[in-house]
Short mmCIF file of C-alpha atoms in Angstrom, two decimals:
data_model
loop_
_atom_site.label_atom_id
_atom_site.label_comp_id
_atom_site.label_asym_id
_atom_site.label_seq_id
_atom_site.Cartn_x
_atom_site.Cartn_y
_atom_site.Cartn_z
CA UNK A 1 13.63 17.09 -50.91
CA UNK A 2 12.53 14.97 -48.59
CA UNK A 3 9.87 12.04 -48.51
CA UNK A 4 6.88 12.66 -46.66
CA UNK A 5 6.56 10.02 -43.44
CA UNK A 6 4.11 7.19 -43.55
CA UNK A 7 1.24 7.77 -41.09
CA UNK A 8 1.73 3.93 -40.12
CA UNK A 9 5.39 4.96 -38.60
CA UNK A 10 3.31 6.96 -35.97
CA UNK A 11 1.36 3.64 -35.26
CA UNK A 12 4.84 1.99 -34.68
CA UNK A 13 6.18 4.89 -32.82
CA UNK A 14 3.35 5.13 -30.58
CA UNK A 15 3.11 1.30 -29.90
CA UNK A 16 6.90 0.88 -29.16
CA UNK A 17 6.42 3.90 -26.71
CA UNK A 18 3.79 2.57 -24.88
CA UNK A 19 5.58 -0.79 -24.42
CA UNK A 20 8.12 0.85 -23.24
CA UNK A 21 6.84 2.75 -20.38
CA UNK A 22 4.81 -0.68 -19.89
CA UNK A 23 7.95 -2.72 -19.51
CA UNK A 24 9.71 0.30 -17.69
CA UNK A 25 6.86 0.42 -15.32
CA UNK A 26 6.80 -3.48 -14.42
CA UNK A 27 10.87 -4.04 -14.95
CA UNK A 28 11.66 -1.01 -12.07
CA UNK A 29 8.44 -1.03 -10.14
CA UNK A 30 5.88 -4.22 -9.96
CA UNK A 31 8.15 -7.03 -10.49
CA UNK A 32 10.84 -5.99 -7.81
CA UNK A 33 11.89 -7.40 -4.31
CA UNK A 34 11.29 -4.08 -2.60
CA UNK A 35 7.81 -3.59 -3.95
CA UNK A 36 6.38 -3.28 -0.42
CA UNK A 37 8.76 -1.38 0.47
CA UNK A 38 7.50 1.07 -1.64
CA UNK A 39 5.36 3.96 -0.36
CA UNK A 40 1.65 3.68 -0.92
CA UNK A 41 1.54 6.92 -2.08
CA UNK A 42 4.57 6.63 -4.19
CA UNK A 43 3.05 3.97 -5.82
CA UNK A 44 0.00 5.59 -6.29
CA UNK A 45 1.28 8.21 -7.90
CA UNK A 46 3.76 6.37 -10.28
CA UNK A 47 0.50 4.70 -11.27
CA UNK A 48 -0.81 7.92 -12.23
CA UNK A 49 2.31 9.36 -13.90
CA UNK A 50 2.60 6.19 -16.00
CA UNK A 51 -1.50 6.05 -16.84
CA UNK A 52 -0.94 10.15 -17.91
CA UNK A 53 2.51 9.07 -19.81
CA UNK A 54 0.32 6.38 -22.01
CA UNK A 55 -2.46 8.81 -22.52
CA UNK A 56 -0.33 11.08 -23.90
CA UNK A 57 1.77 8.99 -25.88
CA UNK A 58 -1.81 7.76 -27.63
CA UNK A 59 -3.27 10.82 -27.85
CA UNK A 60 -0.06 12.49 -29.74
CA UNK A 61 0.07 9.30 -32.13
CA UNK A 62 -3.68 8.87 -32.89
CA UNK A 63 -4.07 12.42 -33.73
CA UNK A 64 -1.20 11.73 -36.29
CA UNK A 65 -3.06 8.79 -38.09
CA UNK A 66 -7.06 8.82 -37.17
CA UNK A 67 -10.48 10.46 -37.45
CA UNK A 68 -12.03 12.30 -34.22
CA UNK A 69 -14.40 9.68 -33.35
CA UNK A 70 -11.26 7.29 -32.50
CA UNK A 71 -10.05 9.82 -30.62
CA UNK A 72 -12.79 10.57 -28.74
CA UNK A 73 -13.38 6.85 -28.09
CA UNK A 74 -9.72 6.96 -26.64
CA UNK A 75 -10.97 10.38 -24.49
CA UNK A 76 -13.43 8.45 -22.77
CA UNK A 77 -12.01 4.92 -21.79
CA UNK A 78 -9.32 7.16 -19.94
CA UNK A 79 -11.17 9.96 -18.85
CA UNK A 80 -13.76 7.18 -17.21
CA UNK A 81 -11.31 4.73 -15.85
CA UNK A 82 -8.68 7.99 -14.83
CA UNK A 83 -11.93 8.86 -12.60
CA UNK A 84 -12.48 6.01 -11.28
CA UNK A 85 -8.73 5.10 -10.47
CA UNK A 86 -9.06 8.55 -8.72
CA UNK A 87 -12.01 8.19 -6.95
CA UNK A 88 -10.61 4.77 -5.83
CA UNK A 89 -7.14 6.54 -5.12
CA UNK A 90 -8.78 9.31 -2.98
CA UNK A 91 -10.69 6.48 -1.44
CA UNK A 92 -7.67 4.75 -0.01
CA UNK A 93 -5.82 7.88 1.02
CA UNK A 94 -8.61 9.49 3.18
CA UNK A 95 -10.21 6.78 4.83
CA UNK A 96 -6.71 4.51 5.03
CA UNK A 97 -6.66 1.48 2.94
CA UNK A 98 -9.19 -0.11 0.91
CA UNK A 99 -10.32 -3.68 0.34
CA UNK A 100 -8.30 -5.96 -1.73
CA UNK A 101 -10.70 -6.52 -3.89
CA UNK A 102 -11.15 -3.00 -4.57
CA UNK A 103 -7.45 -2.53 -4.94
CA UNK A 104 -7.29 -5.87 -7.13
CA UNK A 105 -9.87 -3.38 -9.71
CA UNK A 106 -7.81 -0.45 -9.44
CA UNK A 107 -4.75 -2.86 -10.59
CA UNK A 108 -5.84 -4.36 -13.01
CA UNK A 109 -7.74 -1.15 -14.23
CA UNK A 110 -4.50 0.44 -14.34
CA UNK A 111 -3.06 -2.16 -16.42
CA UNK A 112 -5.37 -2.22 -18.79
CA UNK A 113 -4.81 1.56 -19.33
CA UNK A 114 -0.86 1.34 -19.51
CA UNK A 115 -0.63 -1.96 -21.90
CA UNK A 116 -0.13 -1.67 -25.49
CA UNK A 117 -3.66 -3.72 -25.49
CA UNK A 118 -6.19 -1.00 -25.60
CA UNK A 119 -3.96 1.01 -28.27
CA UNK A 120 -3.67 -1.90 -30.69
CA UNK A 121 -7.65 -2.40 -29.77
CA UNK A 122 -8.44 1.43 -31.03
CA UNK A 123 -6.24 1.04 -33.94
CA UNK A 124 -8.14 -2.62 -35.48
CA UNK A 125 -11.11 -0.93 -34.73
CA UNK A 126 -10.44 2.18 -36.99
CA UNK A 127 -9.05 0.00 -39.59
CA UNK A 128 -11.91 -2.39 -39.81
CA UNK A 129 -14.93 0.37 -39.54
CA UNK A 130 -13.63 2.91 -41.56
CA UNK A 131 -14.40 2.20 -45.01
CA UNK A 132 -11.34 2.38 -47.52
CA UNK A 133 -10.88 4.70 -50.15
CA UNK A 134 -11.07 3.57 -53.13
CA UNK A 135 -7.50 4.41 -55.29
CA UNK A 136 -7.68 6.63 -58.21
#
């Protein structure tokens, strides 16, 4: 017989994933020598890969351990930023090359969507608003 997991593990799972592709994402393709090397596009759409791999790595994790509200409060910050970074993306592929400040946004937007931040955000804010149930 086996013991059931802790929902927490998921937590832990999910946050050591994310940091992961994080740390994968800036070891192998921000913080290297060749970066300008680099296709635009390419890195456009490694950007986009590693936004979708976070996304999904939440999304599989808070289902595990939270209500639908935190969910949907996850749904939105990426489904509204993901637009934007598209929009943005689109932007700079059509009409060839956007500002730096707008690219400086769509960087740091990105960021913010791949760091382990906005998960460990979304989980202190389910465990401080949701009221606790009281033991039997």
């Amino acid at each position: 017989m086996s013991k059931p997991i802790n929902k927490r593990v998921y937590i832990i799972a999910g946050f050591a994933a994310i940091v992961l592709v994080y740390s994968l994402y800036n070891v192998f393709l921000v913080d290297v020598s060749y970066y300008n090397d680099i296709p635009r596009k390419v890195r456009h759409l490694t950007r986009f890969v590693s936004v979708l791999m976070v996304y999904g790595i939440g999304i599989y994790t808070l289902k595990k351990y939270m209500e639908g509200w935190v969910i949907s409060l996850w749904n939105v910050i990426y489904l509204v930023a993901t637009l934007l970074l598209i929009i943005i993306g689109v932007y700079d592929w059509s009409v060839g090359g956007a500002s730096s400040q707008i690219r400086d946004v769509a960087n740091t937007l990105q960021e913010f969507l791949i760091s382990p931040l906005l998960f460990i955000v979304i989980f202190i804010i389910h465990d401080k608003l949701l009221p606790k149930k009281p033991a039997a």
